[in-house]
């Protein structure tokens, strides 16, 4: 009688086990992280048998954590610039749709352009940045940590030791990213280090053309090249700040909001109104401090008409045009009323209303905050970034907003 053929179970390769584990439910194992990272050396090291008493490599969690972020940062910078260019394109389309056609200025707008991504302040770029450490970004970084520990140490690790070291390194990263004030300071220092200030003439005979020229100046690839080259010279805190900022999954939305605010202000502040007489910029001591204002001089009455306060995002451009600013202007020489710079403007606000934190657009009437509209939830990241370009803060007491209505769908 013929013997029945028995199919013996075949051994499963380490890489196949990794793939199976990566597709299973539950938290990813170290093996699946290694497989995702494509680091076969890590998998091979973990399969080595450890004899009792085998010495384990000494690891500095801080060095491993910073090294992993530093190694990942160039690719994040490249992706961030793609997001930035896309955001510039979106705002160009919005500006074109408005069809702003105003008379030319009496002279070219000679302004200081902070090239590229260096325009964007920490408050805008870091919107939801720390949340990036949850999910895929965290797992990618953890896989990099594991890979770095194996590649830098000839002694093999036992899996519990590797697990402990990786967790310590991730805790070190979390600790660095949990200090927003430190990150903001470090981000500013790093951005100042790469910021390229170029004296550029914004061209165009109309406000529309000038605004588009301004946006073209924003999207300069030099900032990406410069920042990528400086990654190796940044301090540990600067690396952590840049990593947090550019890991932000909502980075493009943050860029869109920031650039929308800047483009709108550029058209409003830097361009002439239809049929307007020549204007100038002066400093006025009002509402608690010195502020830049756009004014028009009345030759017949020898005083000034106030036109607008200069928002923070435009201060550098305005100040850069002044050859000799001179002394601050006496508020008594303003013929019309100086409005409250915070209340009497269209701005984005944030409030606790109808069960959660919500964003809204408000205006100012008779020195009171007046409700205009709710910001849709999928546009809140853009709104928060845009709010960083306005005068004054974003948080407001809903009781002080007149005409507030219930949001649609609650």
Coordinates of C-alpha atoms in Angstrom, one line a residue:
X1 CA 0.0 0.0 0.0
X2 CA 1.3 3.4 -0.9
X3 CA 2.2 5.7 1.9
X4 CA 0.1 8.8 2.3
X5 CA 2.1 12.0 1.5
X6 CA 2.4 14.2 4.5
X7 CA 3.2 17.9 3.9
X8 CA 5.5 19.0 6.6
X9 CA 5.3 22.6 7.8
X10 CA 8.0 24.7 6.2
X11 CA 10.1 27.2 8.3
X12 CA 9.0 30.7 7.9
X13 CA 11.6 33.2 6.9
X14 CA 12.3 36.1 9.2
X15 CA 11.3 38.7 6.6
X16 CA 8.0 36.9 6.0
X17 CA 7.3 36.8 9.7
X18 CA 7.9 40.5 9.8
X19 CA 5.5 41.1 7.0
X20 CA 2.8 39.0 8.6
X21 CA 3.2 40.8 11.9
X22 CA 3.1 44.1 10.2
X23 CA -0.4 43.2 8.7
X24 CA -1.8 41.8 12.0
X25 CA -4.1 43.7 14.3
X26 CA -2.7 45.3 17.5
X27 CA 0.4 47.5 18.1
X28 CA 3.3 46.9 15.7
X29 CA 6.1 44.7 17.0
X30 CA 9.8 45.6 16.7
X31 CA 10.1 43.1 13.9
X32 CA 7.3 44.8 11.8
X33 CA 8.9 48.2 12.5
X34 CA 12.2 46.8 11.2
X35 CA 10.5 45.4 8.1
X36 CA 8.8 48.7 7.5
X37 CA 12.2 50.5 7.8
X38 CA 13.8 48.0 5.3
X39 CA 16.6 47.4 7.7
X40 CA 17.5 43.7 7.4
X41 CA 20.6 44.2 9.6
X42 CA 18.3 44.9 12.5
X43 CA 16.3 41.8 11.9
X44 CA 19.4 39.7 11.6
X45 CA 20.8 41.1 14.9
X46 CA 17.6 40.3 16.8
X47 CA 17.7 36.7 15.6
X48 CA 21.2 36.2 17.2
X49 CA 21.0 34.1 20.3
X50 CA 22.3 35.7 23.5
X51 CA 24.3 33.7 25.9
X52 CA 23.8 34.4 29.6
X53 CA 26.0 37.2 30.8
X54 CA 26.7 38.6 27.3
X55 CA 27.5 42.3 27.8
X56 CA 25.0 44.7 26.3
X57 CA 26.0 47.9 24.4
X58 CA 25.8 51.2 26.4
X59 CA 23.4 53.6 24.7
X60 CA 22.9 57.3 25.2
X61 CA 19.1 57.8 24.6
X62 CA 19.5 61.6 23.9
X63 CA 22.2 61.0 21.3
X64 CA 20.2 58.3 19.6
X65 CA 17.0 60.4 19.6
X66 CA 18.6 63.5 18.2
X67 CA 20.6 61.5 15.6
X68 CA 17.4 59.9 14.4
X69 CA 15.7 63.3 14.0
X70 CA 18.7 64.8 12.4
X71 CA 18.9 62.0 9.8
X72 CA 15.2 62.3 9.0
X73 CA 15.0 66.1 8.8
X74 CA 16.4 66.6 5.3
X75 CA 13.6 64.5 3.8
X76 CA 11.0 66.4 5.9
X77 CA 12.4 69.7 4.7
X78 CA 12.0 68.6 1.0
X79 CA 8.4 67.6 1.6
X80 CA 7.7 70.8 3.5
X81 CA 8.9 72.9 0.6
X82 CA 6.6 70.9 -1.8
X83 CA 3.7 71.8 0.6
X84 CA 4.8 75.4 0.7
X85 CA 4.9 75.7 -3.1
X86 CA 1.5 74.1 -3.3
X87 CA 0.2 76.6 -0.7
X88 CA 1.6 79.6 -2.7
X89 CA -0.1 78.2 -5.8
X90 CA -3.4 78.0 -3.9
X91 CA -3.2 81.6 -2.7
X92 CA -2.2 82.9 -6.2
X93 CA -5.4 81.3 -7.5
X94 CA -7.4 83.0 -4.8
X95 CA -5.8 86.4 -5.5
X96 CA -6.5 86.0 -9.2
X97 CA -10.1 85.1 -8.5
X98 CA -10.6 88.5 -6.7
X99 CA -9.4 90.3 -9.8
X100 CA -7.9 93.2 -7.8
X101 CA -7.1 95.9 -10.3
X102 CA -6.0 99.2 -8.7
X103 CA -4.1 102.2 -10.0
X104 CA -0.3 101.9 -9.9
X105 CA 1.7 103.2 -7.0
X106 CA 3.6 106.5 -7.6
X107 CA 6.9 104.5 -7.1
X108 CA 7.9 100.8 -7.3
X109 CA 7.5 98.9 -4.1
X110 CA 11.0 98.2 -2.9
X111 CA 10.6 95.8 0.0
X112 CA 12.6 93.3 1.9
X113 CA 11.6 89.7 1.1
X114 CA 12.4 87.0 3.6
X115 CA 12.9 84.2 1.2
X116 CA 10.7 81.1 1.2
X117 CA 9.8 79.2 4.2
X118 CA 11.7 81.6 6.4
X119 CA 8.6 83.8 6.2
X120 CA 6.6 81.5 8.3
X121 CA 6.7 82.0 12.1
X122 CA 6.7 79.2 14.6
X123 CA 3.1 79.9 15.7
X124 CA 1.9 79.1 12.2
X125 CA 4.2 76.3 11.2
X126 CA 3.8 74.4 14.5
X127 CA 0.0 74.2 14.4
X128 CA -0.8 70.7 15.7
X129 CA 2.9 69.8 15.2
X130 CA 3.3 68.0 18.5
X131 CA 0.4 65.8 17.5
X132 CA 2.6 64.4 14.8
X133 CA 4.3 62.2 17.3
X134 CA 1.2 60.0 17.4
X135 CA 0.7 57.5 14.6
X136 CA 2.9 56.9 11.5
X137 CA 5.4 59.7 12.2
X138 CA 6.2 58.2 15.6
X139 CA 6.5 54.7 14.2
X140 CA 8.8 55.9 11.4
X141 CA 11.1 57.7 13.9
X142 CA 11.1 54.7 16.2
X143 CA 12.1 52.4 13.4
X144 CA 15.0 54.9 12.7
X145 CA 16.0 54.8 16.3
X146 CA 16.2 51.0 16.2
X147 CA 18.2 51.0 13.0
X148 CA 20.6 53.6 14.3
X149 CA 21.3 51.6 17.5
X150 CA 22.1 48.5 15.6
X151 CA 24.2 50.1 13.0
X152 CA 26.3 52.1 15.5
X153 CA 27.0 49.2 17.9
X154 CA 29.0 46.0 17.0
X155 CA 27.7 44.2 20.1
X156 CA 24.4 42.4 19.5
X157 CA 21.3 43.4 21.5
X158 CA 18.9 41.1 23.2
X159 CA 15.3 42.1 22.3
X160 CA 14.4 43.3 25.8
X161 CA 17.4 45.5 25.9
X162 CA 16.7 46.9 22.4
X163 CA 13.1 47.5 23.5
X164 CA 14.2 49.4 26.6
X165 CA 16.7 51.5 24.7
X166 CA 14.2 52.4 22.0
X167 CA 11.6 53.3 24.5
X168 CA 14.1 55.5 26.4
X169 CA 15.0 57.3 23.2
X170 CA 11.4 57.9 22.3
X171 CA 10.8 59.2 25.8
X172 CA 13.7 61.6 25.3
X173 CA 12.2 62.8 22.1
X174 CA 8.8 63.3 23.7
X175 CA 10.4 65.2 26.5
X176 CA 12.1 67.6 24.1
X177 CA 8.9 68.1 22.1
X178 CA 6.9 68.8 25.2
X179 CA 8.6 72.1 25.8
X180 CA 6.9 74.5 23.3
X181 CA 8.7 77.6 24.7
X182 CA 12.1 76.0 24.2
X183 CA 11.1 74.8 20.7
X184 CA 9.9 78.3 19.7
X185 CA 13.2 79.8 20.8
X186 CA 15.2 77.1 19.0
X187 CA 13.1 77.4 15.9
X188 CA 13.6 81.1 15.7
X189 CA 17.4 80.7 16.2
X190 CA 17.5 78.1 13.4
X191 CA 15.3 80.1 11.1
X192 CA 17.5 83.2 11.7
X193 CA 20.4 81.1 10.7
X194 CA 19.1 80.2 7.3
X195 CA 17.0 83.2 6.5
X196 CA 18.2 84.9 3.4
X197 CA 17.1 88.5 3.2
X198 CA 17.1 89.8 -0.4
X199 CA 16.4 93.3 -1.5
X200 CA 13.8 92.7 -4.2
X201 CA 11.6 95.0 -6.2
X202 CA 8.0 93.8 -6.3
X203 CA 7.0 94.5 -9.9
X204 CA 3.7 95.3 -11.5
X205 CA 1.6 98.3 -12.3
X206 CA -1.5 97.2 -10.3
X207 CA -2.1 95.9 -6.8
X208 CA -3.0 92.5 -8.4
X209 CA 0.3 92.2 -10.2
X210 CA 2.3 93.4 -7.2
X211 CA 0.6 90.9 -4.9
X212 CA 1.3 88.0 -7.3
X213 CA 4.9 89.2 -7.6
X214 CA 5.1 89.2 -3.8
X215 CA 3.9 85.6 -3.7
X216 CA 6.4 84.6 -6.4
X217 CA 9.1 86.0 -4.2
X218 CA 7.9 83.9 -1.3
X219 CA 8.4 80.6 -3.2
X220 CA 12.2 80.7 -3.6
X221 CA 13.8 77.3 -3.5
X222 CA 17.0 78.8 -2.0
X223 CA 15.4 78.5 1.4
X224 CA 15.0 74.8 1.0
X225 CA 18.6 74.3 -0.2
X226 CA 20.0 76.5 2.6
X227 CA 18.0 74.8 5.3
X228 CA 18.9 71.3 4.1
X229 CA 22.6 72.3 4.2
X230 CA 22.4 73.6 7.7
X231 CA 20.8 70.6 9.3
X232 CA 24.2 69.2 10.3
X233 CA 25.2 72.4 12.1
X234 CA 22.0 72.8 14.1
X235 CA 21.9 72.4 17.9
X236 CA 20.0 69.5 19.4
X237 CA 17.1 71.8 20.4
X238 CA 17.0 73.3 16.9
X239 CA 16.8 69.8 15.3
X240 CA 13.9 68.9 17.6
X241 CA 12.1 72.1 16.8
X242 CA 12.5 71.7 13.1
X243 CA 11.5 68.0 13.3
X244 CA 8.4 68.9 15.2
X245 CA 7.4 71.7 12.8
X246 CA 8.0 69.8 9.6
X247 CA 6.4 66.5 10.9
X248 CA 3.1 68.4 11.2
X249 CA 0.6 66.4 9.1
X250 CA -1.4 69.7 8.6
X251 CA 1.6 71.6 7.4
X252 CA 0.2 72.5 4.0
X253 CA -3.0 73.9 5.6
X254 CA -0.9 76.0 8.0
X255 CA 1.1 77.4 5.0
X256 CA -2.2 78.2 3.2
X257 CA -3.6 80.1 6.2
X258 CA -0.4 82.0 6.8
X259 CA 0.1 83.0 3.2
X260 CA -3.6 84.0 2.8
X261 CA -3.2 86.4 5.7
X262 CA 0.0 87.8 4.3
X263 CA -1.3 88.2 0.7
X264 CA -4.4 89.9 1.9
X265 CA -2.5 92.3 4.1
X266 CA 0.0 93.0 1.3
X267 CA -2.8 94.1 -1.0
X268 CA -4.5 96.1 1.7
X269 CA -1.5 97.8 3.2
X270 CA 1.2 98.0 0.6
X271 CA -1.0 98.9 -2.4
X272 CA -2.8 102.1 -3.2
X273 CA -6.6 102.4 -3.0
X274 CA -8.5 103.5 -6.2
X275 CA -8.0 107.2 -6.9
X276 CA -6.1 107.6 -3.6
X277 CA -3.6 110.3 -3.0
X278 CA 0.0 109.3 -2.1
X279 CA 0.3 107.6 1.3
X280 CA 3.1 107.1 3.8
X281 CA 3.9 105.0 6.9
X282 CA 4.5 106.5 10.3
X283 CA 4.9 105.4 13.9
X284 CA 2.3 106.5 16.4
X285 CA 2.3 106.0 20.1
X286 CA -1.2 104.6 20.6
X287 CA -3.1 101.9 22.6
X288 CA -0.2 101.2 24.9
X289 CA 2.8 101.2 22.5
X290 CA 4.4 102.4 19.3
X291 CA 2.6 101.2 16.2
X292 CA 3.1 101.5 12.5
X293 CA 0.2 103.1 10.6
X294 CA -0.6 104.0 7.0
X295 CA -1.6 107.6 6.7
X296 CA -2.2 110.3 4.1
X297 CA -1.0 113.9 4.6
X298 CA -3.5 116.8 4.2
X299 CA -1.7 119.7 2.6
X300 CA -4.5 122.1 3.2
X301 CA -4.9 121.4 6.9
X302 CA -1.4 120.3 7.6
X303 CA -2.5 117.1 9.4
X304 CA -2.9 113.4 8.6
X305 CA -5.8 111.1 7.8
X306 CA -5.4 107.7 9.4
X307 CA -6.0 104.8 6.9
X308 CA -4.9 101.5 8.6
X309 CA -2.8 99.9 11.2
X310 CA 0.1 97.8 9.9
X311 CA -0.3 94.2 11.0
X312 CA 2.7 92.3 12.4
X313 CA 3.4 90.4 9.2
X314 CA 3.9 93.6 7.2
X315 CA 5.9 95.6 9.8
X316 CA 9.3 94.4 8.4
X317 CA 8.3 95.4 4.9
X318 CA 7.1 98.8 6.0
X319 CA 10.1 99.5 8.2
X320 CA 12.4 98.4 5.4
X321 CA 11.0 101.1 3.1
X322 CA 11.7 104.0 5.5
X323 CA 15.0 105.7 4.8
X324 CA 14.7 107.9 7.9
X325 CA 11.7 107.1 10.0
X326 CA 12.2 110.1 12.3
X327 CA 10.3 110.8 15.5
X328 CA 6.9 109.1 16.1
X329 CA 4.0 111.1 14.9
X330 CA 2.0 113.1 17.5
X331 CA -1.5 111.4 17.7
X332 CA -2.9 114.9 17.9
X333 CA -2.0 115.4 14.3
X334 CA -4.4 112.7 13.2
X335 CA -7.6 114.4 11.9
X336 CA -9.9 111.3 12.2
X337 CA -10.3 108.8 15.0
X338 CA -7.6 106.2 15.7
X339 CA -9.6 102.9 15.9
X340 CA -8.8 100.2 18.4
X341 CA -6.3 98.0 16.5
X342 CA -7.6 94.8 17.8
X343 CA -11.4 95.2 18.0
X344 CA -12.0 97.3 14.9
X345 CA -10.7 94.8 12.3
X346 CA -11.8 91.7 10.5
X347 CA -10.0 88.8 12.3
X348 CA -10.1 85.1 13.3
X349 CA -11.1 84.3 16.9
X350 CA -11.3 81.1 18.9
X351 CA -13.9 80.5 21.6
X352 CA -15.4 77.8 23.8
X353 CA -19.0 77.6 22.4
X354 CA -21.7 75.0 22.0
X355 CA -19.7 72.2 23.6
X356 CA -16.2 72.6 22.0
X357 CA -13.5 75.0 20.9
X358 CA -14.6 76.7 17.7
X359 CA -13.2 79.3 15.3
X360 CA -15.1 82.2 13.8
X361 CA -14.5 85.3 11.8
X362 CA -15.6 88.5 13.4
X363 CA -15.5 92.2 12.6
X364 CA -15.6 95.5 14.6
X365 CA -18.5 97.9 14.8
X366 CA -18.9 100.8 17.2
X367 CA -15.9 99.5 19.1
X368 CA -17.6 96.1 19.7
X369 CA -16.8 92.6 18.4
X370 CA -19.5 91.5 15.9
X371 CA -19.9 87.9 14.7
X372 CA -19.6 87.3 11.0
X373 CA -19.4 83.5 10.4
X374 CA -18.2 80.2 11.8
X375 CA -15.1 78.6 10.3
X376 CA -15.7 75.0 9.1
X377 CA -13.9 72.4 11.1
X378 CA -11.8 71.2 8.2
X379 CA -10.5 74.8 7.8
X380 CA -9.6 75.4 11.4
X381 CA -5.8 74.7 10.9
X382 CA -5.8 77.3 8.1
X383 CA -7.7 79.7 10.3
X384 CA -5.3 79.3 13.2
X385 CA -2.3 79.9 11.0
X386 CA -3.9 82.9 9.4
X387 CA -4.7 84.4 12.8
X388 CA -1.0 84.6 13.6
X389 CA -0.7 87.4 11.0
X390 CA -3.3 89.6 12.5
X391 CA -3.1 92.3 15.2
X392 CA -3.9 91.0 18.7
X393 CA -4.6 87.5 20.0
X394 CA -7.0 84.9 18.9
X395 CA -8.9 83.8 22.1
X396 CA -12.0 85.7 22.9
X397 CA -14.9 85.3 25.5
X398 CA -18.0 84.4 23.5
X399 CA -20.1 86.6 25.8
X400 CA -18.3 89.6 24.3
X401 CA -19.1 88.6 20.7
X402 CA -22.3 90.4 19.5
X403 CA -24.8 88.6 17.2
X404 CA -23.4 85.1 17.9
X405 CA -25.6 82.4 16.3
X406 CA -25.6 78.6 16.8
X407 CA -23.2 76.8 14.4
X408 CA -24.9 74.7 11.7
X409 CA -25.3 71.1 12.8
X410 CA -23.8 72.0 16.2

